[in-house]
Amino acid sequence: MDAILDYDQGAPVTLYLDDLRVRHLGECRYDSPLSEMLTTKQTSPHYVAEGDRVLLEDTVSMLAGHDVPPEQVPSFEGAGPRKKIYFDPSSVTAGILTCGGLCPGLNNVIRGLVQELAVHYKVKRILGFRNGLRGLTSEYREDTVELTPDHVRDIHNAGGTILGSSRGNQDPDEMVDSLVEHGVDVLFVIGGDGGMRAATCLSKAIEARGLDISVIGVPKTIDNDLPFTDQSFGFQSAFASAMDFISSVSVEAAASPNGVGLVKLMGRHSGFIAAYAALAANGADIVLIPEIPFTLDGPDGLLAYVEQHVRKKGYVVIVLAEGAGQELLEEPDLAHRNGKATDASGNVKLGKIDDLLKERITDHLTAVGLAPTMRYIDPSYAIRSVVANAYDSVYCLRLAHAAAHAAMAGRTEVAVARWRRRFVHVPLSLMTSRRNQVDPDGDLWMSVLETTCQPAEFGAQREREKVPSGFC
Ligand SMILES: Nc1ncnc2c1ncn2[C@@H]1O[C@H](COP(=O)(O)OP(=O)(O)OP(=O)(O)O)[C@@H](O)[C@H]1O
Ligand SMILES: O=P(O)(O)OC[C@H]1O[C@](O)(CO)[C@@H](O)[C@@H]1O
Ligand SMILES: [Mg+2]
């Protein structure tokens, strides 16, 4: 009686109730320092009581599809403080690391963790491991920093991460050795999909050795490509920053003869930054994202539409996610543009779709007598190195609180996330089970089409990878 979820949208996704269960290190025997605050708490629109759960789905039709009693409806464990906890806080050593690409809010999460652990749980020793998972290798394991509330008080005023970050693979057993050597009881891994995979490997290696160490993931990514989280922290700050570049390019393109404004934004496999920044700036005429392949040539292709737009309006503004149109670079004569290499963590390096577009648009418009003025911006790292905005700042702090509570309550192999505006525990296996992508049939993309007035697709419809609805 386990098969619970079946999204019949292209690729069906079946979730089992067991997929949503969180691993515990053992019985919670210690009174939490926060227990007094919790005595009268019950579930309300603003609080999920201990023991209650948060529904995975939120539409009547989805819920009606389950012919099971309420306790078997798919749901997440709520995050938050517990009256009884697993670890004796006075003897806990905590570890924190940040890995992968930068993301606004990393320092905010570090600060929130240190404050919650030190001030409320009275944890005396909090170690920061430097430069991501590399900090747990034998070569670098001694290079730690002791984190105190004083030390982290103002770090949220800067972008980046005071701990540093890195990509590249490490041996799980070597990393566990480092945790044992430092006596770490709870480890917080602040990372993206790779970081969550690494946290899973670490948890498994810890379990295989029968150790009592909790591993908690705090998912971060400006790409917003992690599933089971409403939006990842830092995403909002990143797209707000991207919006300014779209506005600049729009001003430039509008003031130039046959102006073509082109902004390339980060987003390897998911076009959320491009979509949101374009909506926020409201100046984009075309948004191109990895989820929706496009064709350049032909009457329904991108080039014809660009031409038509320039003729009608005098200029055109295109927002391009870096992972868009990669299929165009597969063509044999374009092989030189196709990166096809991988970075140190195994992430595929993308081909240069921006170069191809600049060249093809320039050639096409010139050939039809509309020689363009190309205004191109690649803000690149500028959008992810910014300080977290006010919203992300609050979000990071609350995620950090949830992560500290999860760890002290002996949860492990789990990430904290915000799901349908509640904070929940998401098993790491679920966090890495799929990629969050813009759903071409979802309402976000609909809003993009409504705003830009671009056609739903450029060129002949291609078979595209279907994404499960409900995760965007
Ligand atoms: N499949 C995996 N198994 C174990 N560890 C992994 C795996 N993938 C990545 N890692 C580790 O996780 C760390 C971070 O991965 P990665 O560089 O891909 O960044 P990320 O956490 O995905 O963040 P971003 O969203 O910026 O890419 C790397 O140091 C890498 O060693
Ligand atoms: O930091 P790197 O290695 O240059 O990688 C850049 C990639 O990282 C991301 O910012 C995700 O963190 C992607 O949007 C981008 O493609
Ligand atoms: Mg990644």
Coordinates of C-alpha atoms and ligand atoms in Angstrom, one line a residue:
M1 CA 0.0 0.0 0.0
D2 CA 2.9 2.3 -0.8
A3 CA 2.5 3.6 -4.3
I4 CA 1.2 7.1 -3.6
L5 CA 2.0 9.6 -6.3
D6 CA 1.7 9.3 -10.0
Y7 CA 2.1 12.4 -12.1
D8 CA 0.9 11.3 -15.5
Q9 CA 2.6 14.1 -17.4
G10 CA 4.9 12.6 -19.9
A11 CA 7.3 10.8 -17.7
P12 CA 5.3 9.5 -14.8
V13 CA 6.7 10.0 -11.3
T14 CA 5.8 7.6 -8.6
L15 CA 6.6 8.4 -5.1
Y16 CA 6.4 6.0 -2.2
L17 CA 5.5 7.0 1.3
D18 CA 8.9 5.6 2.3
D19 CA 10.6 8.1 0.0
L20 CA 9.3 10.8 2.3
R21 CA 10.4 9.3 5.5
V22 CA 13.3 10.9 7.4
R23 CA 16.1 9.0 8.9
H24 CA 16.6 9.4 12.7
L25 CA 19.9 8.6 14.5
G26 CA 17.9 7.4 17.5
E27 CA 15.5 8.2 20.3
C28 CA 15.4 11.9 21.5
R29 CA 16.2 11.7 25.2
Y30 CA 17.3 15.2 26.1
D31 CA 15.1 18.1 26.9
S32 CA 15.5 20.8 24.3
P33 CA 16.5 24.3 25.6
L34 CA 13.5 25.5 23.6
S35 CA 11.0 23.1 25.1
E36 CA 9.3 25.6 27.3
M37 CA 8.5 27.8 24.3
L38 CA 6.8 24.8 22.7
T39 CA 4.5 23.5 25.5
T40 CA 1.3 25.1 24.1
K41 CA 2.1 25.1 20.5
Q42 CA -0.4 23.5 18.1
T43 CA -0.7 23.4 14.3
S44 CA -2.1 26.7 12.9
P45 CA -1.9 28.4 9.6
H46 CA 1.5 29.7 10.7
Y47 CA 2.9 26.7 12.6
V48 CA 3.3 23.0 12.1
A49 CA 3.2 21.2 15.4
E50 CA 5.6 18.4 16.1
G51 CA 4.1 15.2 14.9
D52 CA 2.0 16.9 12.2
R53 CA 3.0 16.7 8.5
V54 CA 2.9 19.0 5.5
L55 CA 1.1 17.8 2.4
L56 CA 3.2 17.2 -0.7
E57 CA 0.3 18.3 -3.0
D58 CA -2.0 21.2 -2.7
T59 CA -4.9 20.8 -5.1
V60 CA -8.2 19.2 -4.5
S61 CA -7.9 17.1 -7.6
M62 CA -4.5 15.7 -6.6
L63 CA -5.7 14.9 -3.1
A64 CA -8.9 13.4 -4.4
G65 CA -6.8 11.0 -6.5
H66 CA -5.6 9.2 -3.4
D67 CA -7.8 6.5 -2.1
V68 CA -6.0 6.2 1.2
P69 CA -6.6 7.4 4.8
P70 CA -5.2 10.9 5.6
E71 CA -2.1 9.6 7.3
Q72 CA -1.1 7.8 4.1
V73 CA -1.5 10.8 1.9
P74 CA 2.0 11.9 0.8
S75 CA 3.5 14.4 3.2
F76 CA 6.7 15.8 4.6
E77 CA 7.9 15.9 8.1
G78 CA 7.6 19.5 9.4
A79 CA 10.8 21.3 10.3
G80 CA 11.2 23.2 13.5
P81 CA 12.3 22.7 17.1
R82 CA 11.4 19.6 19.1
K83 CA 10.7 19.3 22.8
K84 CA 13.1 16.4 23.1
I85 CA 16.3 16.3 21.2
Y86 CA 18.8 13.6 20.4
F87 CA 22.1 15.3 21.1
D88 CA 23.3 16.6 24.5
P89 CA 24.0 20.2 23.3
S90 CA 26.8 20.7 25.8
S91 CA 28.9 18.1 24.2
V92 CA 28.2 18.7 20.6
T93 CA 30.7 19.8 18.0
A94 CA 29.1 21.2 14.8
G95 CA 30.7 21.5 11.4
I96 CA 29.7 23.8 8.5
L97 CA 30.8 24.0 4.9
T98 CA 29.7 25.6 1.7
C99 CA 30.3 24.0 -1.7
G100 CA 29.7 24.6 -5.4
G101 CA 29.1 27.9 -7.1
L102 CA 28.5 31.0 -5.1
C103 CA 25.0 32.1 -4.2
P104 CA 23.6 35.1 -2.4
G105 CA 22.9 34.3 1.2
L106 CA 25.6 31.8 2.0
N107 CA 27.0 34.0 4.8
N108 CA 23.5 34.5 6.1
V109 CA 23.0 30.8 6.5
I110 CA 26.3 30.4 8.2
R111 CA 25.5 33.2 10.5
G112 CA 22.0 31.9 11.3
L113 CA 23.4 28.4 12.1
V114 CA 26.1 29.7 14.4
Q115 CA 23.7 32.0 16.2
E116 CA 21.0 29.3 16.7
L117 CA 23.5 26.6 17.8
A118 CA 25.5 28.8 20.1
V119 CA 22.9 31.1 21.6
H120 CA 19.9 28.7 22.0
Y121 CA 21.5 25.2 22.1
K122 CA 24.6 26.5 23.8
V123 CA 26.8 24.5 21.5
K124 CA 30.4 25.4 22.4
R125 CA 32.3 24.3 19.4
I126 CA 31.4 25.1 15.8
L127 CA 34.0 24.5 13.1
G128 CA 33.9 25.9 9.6
F129 CA 35.6 23.7 7.0
R130 CA 37.3 25.8 4.3
N131 CA 36.7 25.7 0.6
G132 CA 33.9 23.2 0.4
L133 CA 34.3 19.5 0.7
R134 CA 38.0 19.9 0.0
G135 CA 38.2 21.1 3.6
L136 CA 37.3 17.6 4.7
T137 CA 40.2 15.9 2.8
S138 CA 43.3 14.8 4.7
E139 CA 45.3 17.5 3.1
Y140 CA 43.2 20.4 4.3
R141 CA 41.4 19.0 7.3
E142 CA 43.5 21.0 9.8
D143 CA 42.6 24.3 8.1
T144 CA 39.4 24.9 10.0
V145 CA 38.0 28.1 11.6
E146 CA 36.2 28.3 14.9
L147 CA 32.9 30.1 14.4
T148 CA 31.4 32.1 17.2
P149 CA 28.4 34.6 17.2
D150 CA 30.9 37.5 17.5
H151 CA 32.8 36.2 14.5
V152 CA 29.7 35.9 12.3
R153 CA 27.8 39.0 13.5
D154 CA 28.3 41.1 10.4
I155 CA 29.1 38.5 7.7
H156 CA 25.6 38.8 6.1
N157 CA 26.6 42.3 4.9
A158 CA 28.9 40.7 2.3
G159 CA 28.3 38.4 -0.7
G160 CA 30.1 35.1 -1.2
T161 CA 31.0 32.9 1.7
I162 CA 33.5 33.5 4.5
L163 CA 34.3 29.7 4.4
G164 CA 35.2 29.7 0.7
S165 CA 33.9 27.1 -1.7
S166 CA 35.1 24.6 -4.4
R167 CA 34.2 22.0 -6.9
G168 CA 35.9 18.7 -7.4
N169 CA 35.4 15.1 -6.1
Q170 CA 36.5 13.8 -2.8
D171 CA 36.7 10.4 -1.2
P172 CA 33.7 9.9 1.3
D173 CA 35.8 7.8 3.7
E174 CA 38.5 10.4 3.8
M175 CA 35.9 13.0 4.6
V176 CA 34.4 10.8 7.4
D177 CA 37.9 10.4 8.9
S178 CA 38.1 14.2 9.1
L179 CA 34.7 14.4 10.9
V180 CA 35.9 11.7 13.3
E181 CA 39.2 13.4 13.9
H182 CA 37.5 16.7 14.8
G183 CA 34.8 14.9 16.8
V184 CA 32.0 16.4 14.7
D185 CA 28.5 15.3 15.7
V186 CA 26.5 17.4 13.3
L187 CA 27.6 18.6 9.8
F188 CA 25.8 21.2 7.7
V189 CA 26.4 21.0 4.0
I190 CA 25.3 24.1 2.2
G191 CA 25.4 23.2 -1.5
G192 CA 23.6 22.6 -4.7
D193 CA 22.6 19.3 -6.4
G194 CA 26.3 18.2 -6.2
G195 CA 26.6 19.2 -2.6
M196 CA 23.4 17.3 -1.8
R197 CA 24.8 14.2 -3.5
A198 CA 28.0 14.6 -1.6
A199 CA 26.0 14.9 1.6
T200 CA 24.2 11.7 0.7
C201 CA 27.5 9.9 0.1
L202 CA 28.8 11.1 3.4
S203 CA 25.7 10.0 5.3
K204 CA 26.0 6.5 3.7
A205 CA 29.7 6.3 4.6
I206 CA 28.9 7.4 8.2
E207 CA 26.1 4.9 8.5
A208 CA 28.3 2.1 7.1
R209 CA 30.8 2.8 9.9
G210 CA 28.1 2.9 12.5
L211 CA 28.9 6.4 13.5
D212 CA 26.6 8.8 15.3
I213 CA 26.9 11.9 13.0
S214 CA 24.0 13.8 11.6
V215 CA 24.3 15.3 8.1
I216 CA 21.9 18.1 7.2
G217 CA 21.8 19.7 3.8
V218 CA 20.9 23.3 3.2
P219 CA 20.1 23.4 -0.5
K220 CA 21.5 26.4 -2.4
T221 CA 21.5 27.3 -6.1
I222 CA 20.9 30.4 -8.0
D223 CA 19.6 28.2 -10.8
N224 CA 16.6 27.1 -8.6
D225 CA 17.1 23.7 -10.1
L226 CA 16.6 21.7 -6.9
P227 CA 13.2 20.0 -6.5
F228 CA 10.9 20.0 -3.5
T229 CA 11.7 23.5 -2.5
D230 CA 9.4 26.4 -3.4
Q231 CA 12.5 28.5 -4.5
S232 CA 16.0 28.1 -3.3
F233 CA 17.6 30.8 -1.3
G234 CA 19.6 33.4 -3.2
F235 CA 17.6 32.9 -6.3
Q236 CA 15.5 36.0 -5.7
S237 CA 18.6 38.2 -5.1
A238 CA 20.2 36.8 -8.2
F239 CA 17.3 37.4 -10.6
A240 CA 16.8 40.9 -9.1
S241 CA 20.4 41.7 -10.0
A242 CA 19.9 40.1 -13.5
M243 CA 16.9 42.4 -14.0
D244 CA 19.1 45.5 -14.0
F245 CA 21.2 44.1 -16.9
I246 CA 18.0 43.5 -19.0
S247 CA 16.9 47.0 -18.3
S248 CA 20.3 48.4 -19.4
V249 CA 20.3 46.4 -22.6
S250 CA 16.8 47.4 -23.4
V251 CA 17.7 51.1 -23.1
E252 CA 20.7 50.6 -25.3
A253 CA 18.9 48.6 -27.9
A254 CA 15.9 51.0 -28.1
A255 CA 18.3 53.9 -28.7
S256 CA 20.3 52.2 -31.5
P257 CA 19.4 51.6 -35.2
N258 CA 18.1 48.1 -35.5
G259 CA 19.1 47.5 -32.0
V260 CA 19.5 43.9 -30.8
G261 CA 19.8 43.6 -27.0
L262 CA 21.1 40.3 -25.9
V263 CA 21.6 39.3 -22.2
K264 CA 23.0 35.9 -21.3
L265 CA 22.2 34.8 -17.8
M266 CA 23.3 31.8 -15.8
G267 CA 21.1 28.7 -15.7
R268 CA 22.7 25.5 -16.9
H269 CA 19.7 23.3 -17.2
S270 CA 16.9 25.4 -15.8
G271 CA 15.7 28.7 -17.1
F272 CA 14.3 30.2 -13.9
I273 CA 16.7 33.1 -13.7
A274 CA 16.0 34.1 -17.3
A275 CA 12.2 33.7 -16.9
Y276 CA 11.9 35.6 -13.6
A277 CA 14.4 38.3 -14.5
A278 CA 12.6 38.9 -17.8
L279 CA 9.2 39.1 -16.0
A280 CA 10.7 41.5 -13.4
A281 CA 12.3 43.8 -16.0
N282 CA 9.3 43.5 -18.3
G283 CA 11.4 44.7 -21.3
A284 CA 12.2 41.4 -22.9
D285 CA 10.7 40.5 -26.3
I286 CA 12.1 36.9 -26.4
V287 CA 13.2 34.6 -23.6
L288 CA 15.1 31.4 -24.5
I289 CA 15.5 28.7 -21.9
P290 CA 17.0 25.2 -21.9
E291 CA 13.7 23.5 -21.3
I292 CA 12.3 24.7 -24.7
P293 CA 14.4 23.9 -27.8
F294 CA 14.3 26.3 -30.6
T295 CA 15.1 26.5 -34.3
L296 CA 17.0 29.4 -35.9
D297 CA 16.0 29.0 -39.6
G298 CA 12.7 28.7 -41.4
P299 CA 9.5 30.9 -41.4
D300 CA 8.8 29.9 -37.8
G301 CA 12.4 30.1 -36.6
L302 CA 13.9 32.6 -34.2
L303 CA 15.7 34.6 -36.9
A304 CA 12.5 35.3 -38.9
Y305 CA 10.8 36.4 -35.6
V306 CA 13.8 38.7 -34.7
E307 CA 13.6 40.3 -38.2
Q308 CA 9.9 40.8 -37.9
H309 CA 10.3 42.4 -34.5
V310 CA 13.0 44.7 -35.6
R311 CA 11.0 45.8 -38.6
K312 CA 7.9 46.5 -36.4
K313 CA 9.4 47.9 -33.2
G314 CA 12.8 49.1 -34.4
Y315 CA 14.7 46.9 -31.9
V316 CA 14.5 43.6 -30.0
V317 CA 15.5 42.4 -26.6
I318 CA 16.5 38.8 -26.0
V319 CA 17.1 37.1 -22.7
L320 CA 19.1 34.0 -23.1
A321 CA 19.7 31.3 -20.4
E322 CA 23.2 30.0 -20.9
G323 CA 21.9 26.4 -21.3
A324 CA 19.4 27.3 -24.0
G325 CA 19.7 26.0 -27.5
Q326 CA 22.5 23.6 -26.7
E327 CA 21.0 21.2 -29.2
L328 CA 21.9 23.6 -32.0
L329 CA 25.5 23.2 -31.1
E330 CA 25.3 19.5 -31.6
E331 CA 25.4 20.1 -35.4
P332 CA 28.7 18.8 -36.8
D333 CA 29.9 22.1 -38.3
L334 CA 29.4 23.8 -34.9
A335 CA 31.3 21.2 -32.9
H336 CA 34.0 23.8 -32.2
R337 CA 31.5 25.8 -30.1
N338 CA 30.3 22.8 -28.1
G339 CA 32.2 22.6 -24.8
K340 CA 31.5 18.9 -24.1
A341 CA 34.1 19.0 -21.4
T342 CA 33.2 18.8 -17.7
D343 CA 34.3 20.8 -14.7
A344 CA 36.0 19.4 -11.7
S345 CA 32.7 18.2 -10.2
G346 CA 31.6 16.5 -13.4
N347 CA 29.2 19.2 -14.5
V348 CA 29.0 19.5 -18.3
K349 CA 30.5 22.7 -19.6
L350 CA 28.1 24.4 -21.9
G351 CA 28.7 25.4 -25.5
K352 CA 28.7 29.1 -26.4
I353 CA 25.1 29.6 -27.6
D354 CA 25.6 33.4 -27.2
D355 CA 28.3 33.5 -29.8
L356 CA 26.2 31.5 -32.2
L357 CA 23.2 33.8 -31.7
K358 CA 25.2 37.0 -32.1
E359 CA 26.7 35.7 -35.4
R360 CA 23.5 34.3 -36.9
I361 CA 21.3 37.3 -35.9
T362 CA 23.9 39.7 -37.3
D363 CA 24.3 37.8 -40.6
H364 CA 20.5 37.4 -41.0
L365 CA 19.6 41.0 -40.3
T366 CA 22.4 42.3 -42.5
A367 CA 21.3 40.1 -45.3
V368 CA 17.8 41.5 -45.2
G369 CA 19.0 45.1 -45.1
L370 CA 18.6 45.7 -41.4
A371 CA 22.3 45.7 -40.3
P372 CA 21.9 45.6 -36.5
T373 CA 23.6 47.3 -33.6
M374 CA 24.3 44.4 -31.2
R375 CA 24.2 45.3 -27.6
Y376 CA 25.3 42.3 -25.6
I377 CA 25.8 41.8 -21.9
D378 CA 26.9 38.7 -20.0
P379 CA 26.7 39.6 -16.4
S380 CA 28.1 36.2 -15.5
Y381 CA 29.3 36.1 -11.9
A382 CA 27.9 39.6 -11.2
I383 CA 24.4 38.2 -10.4
R384 CA 25.5 35.6 -7.9
S385 CA 28.1 37.5 -5.9
V386 CA 25.6 40.1 -4.6
V387 CA 24.6 40.5 -1.0
A388 CA 21.3 38.7 -0.3
N389 CA 18.3 41.0 -0.5
A390 CA 15.9 41.5 2.4
Y391 CA 13.7 38.6 1.5
D392 CA 16.5 36.1 1.0
S393 CA 18.1 37.4 4.2
V394 CA 15.1 36.4 6.2
Y395 CA 14.7 33.1 4.3
C396 CA 18.3 32.1 4.9
L397 CA 18.0 32.8 8.6
R398 CA 14.8 30.7 8.9
L399 CA 16.4 27.8 6.9
A400 CA 19.4 27.9 9.2
H401 CA 17.1 27.7 12.3
A402 CA 15.3 24.7 10.7
A403 CA 18.6 23.1 9.9
A404 CA 19.9 23.5 13.5
H405 CA 16.7 22.1 14.9
A406 CA 16.8 19.1 12.6
A407 CA 20.4 18.3 13.5
M408 CA 19.9 18.6 17.2
A409 CA 16.8 16.3 17.0
G410 CA 19.0 13.6 15.4
R411 CA 17.6 13.8 11.9
T412 CA 20.2 12.9 9.2
E413 CA 20.5 12.4 5.5
V414 CA 17.9 15.1 5.1
A415 CA 17.7 18.7 3.7
V416 CA 15.6 21.5 5.1
A417 CA 13.5 23.3 2.6
R418 CA 10.5 25.5 2.2
W419 CA 7.6 23.7 0.6
R420 CA 4.3 25.4 0.0
R421 CA 5.5 28.1 2.4
R422 CA 6.1 25.7 5.3
F423 CA 9.5 24.5 6.4
V424 CA 9.9 20.8 6.0
H425 CA 12.5 18.0 6.0
V426 CA 13.2 16.5 2.6
P427 CA 15.2 13.2 2.5
L428 CA 18.4 13.8 0.5
S429 CA 17.6 11.0 -1.8
L430 CA 14.5 12.9 -2.9
M431 CA 16.4 16.2 -3.2
T432 CA 18.7 14.6 -5.8
S433 CA 16.1 12.5 -7.5
R434 CA 15.2 15.0 -10.2
R435 CA 15.9 18.5 -11.5
N436 CA 13.5 21.3 -11.0
Q437 CA 12.9 22.9 -14.4
V438 CA 10.5 25.5 -15.9
D439 CA 7.5 23.5 -17.0
P440 CA 6.6 24.5 -20.6
D441 CA 3.0 23.7 -19.7
G442 CA 3.1 25.5 -16.3
D443 CA 1.8 29.0 -15.4
L444 CA 5.3 30.6 -15.1
W445 CA 6.1 30.0 -18.7
M446 CA 2.6 31.1 -19.6
S447 CA 3.3 34.4 -17.9
V448 CA 6.5 34.7 -19.9
L449 CA 4.6 34.2 -23.1
E450 CA 1.9 36.6 -22.0
T451 CA 4.5 39.3 -21.2
T452 CA 6.8 38.9 -24.2
C453 CA 4.1 37.9 -26.7
Q454 CA 6.7 35.5 -28.3
P455 CA 5.4 32.3 -29.8
A456 CA 5.2 29.2 -27.6
E457 CA 8.0 27.7 -29.6
F458 CA 10.3 28.7 -32.4
G459 CA 10.3 26.3 -35.3
A460 CA 9.0 22.9 -35.6
Q461 CA 7.9 21.4 -32.3
R462 CA 10.6 19.0 -31.1
E463 CA 10.2 16.1 -28.7
R464 CA 11.1 17.6 -25.4
E465 CA 11.9 16.1 -22.1
K466 CA 8.8 16.3 -20.0
V467 CA 9.1 17.6 -16.5
P468 CA 6.7 16.6 -13.7
S469 CA 4.3 19.3 -12.9
G470 CA 3.9 20.6 -9.4
F471 CA 7.6 20.9 -8.7
C472 CA 8.3 24.4 -10.1
Ligands
LIG1 N1 27.5 12.6 -7.5 C1 28.2 13.0 -6.5 N2 28.6 12.2 -5.5 C2 29.4 12.7 -4.5 N3 29.8 14.0 -4.4 C3 29.5 14.8 -5.4 C4 28.7 14.4 -6.5 N4 28.5 15.5 -7.3 C5 29.1 16.5 -6.8 N5 29.7 16.1 -5.6 C6 30.5 17.0 -4.8 O1 29.8 18.1 -4.3 C7 30.6 19.3 -4.4 C8 29.7 20.3 -5.0 O2 29.3 19.9 -6.3 P1 29.1 20.9 -7.6 O3 30.5 21.5 -7.8 O4 28.4 20.2 -8.6 O5 28.3 22.1 -7.0 P2 26.8 22.2 -6.5 O6 26.8 21.8 -5.0 O7 26.0 21.3 -7.4 O8 26.5 23.7 -6.6 P3 26.1 24.4 -8.0 O9 24.6 24.5 -8.0 O10 26.8 25.7 -7.9 O11 26.6 23.6 -9.2 C9 31.8 19.0 -5.2 O12 32.9 19.2 -4.4 C10 31.7 17.5 -5.6 O13 32.8 16.8 -5.2
LIG2 O1 31.1 28.6 -10.8 P1 31.4 28.0 -12.1 O2 32.2 26.8 -12.0 O3 32.0 29.0 -13.1 O4 30.0 27.5 -12.7 C1 29.0 28.4 -13.2 C2 27.7 27.7 -13.0 O5 27.4 27.7 -11.6 C3 26.0 28.1 -11.5 O6 26.1 29.5 -11.1 C4 25.3 27.3 -10.5 O7 25.8 27.5 -9.2 C5 25.4 28.0 -12.9 O8 24.4 28.9 -13.1 C6 26.6 28.3 -13.7 O9 26.5 27.7 -15.0
MG3 MG 25.3 21.7 -9.4

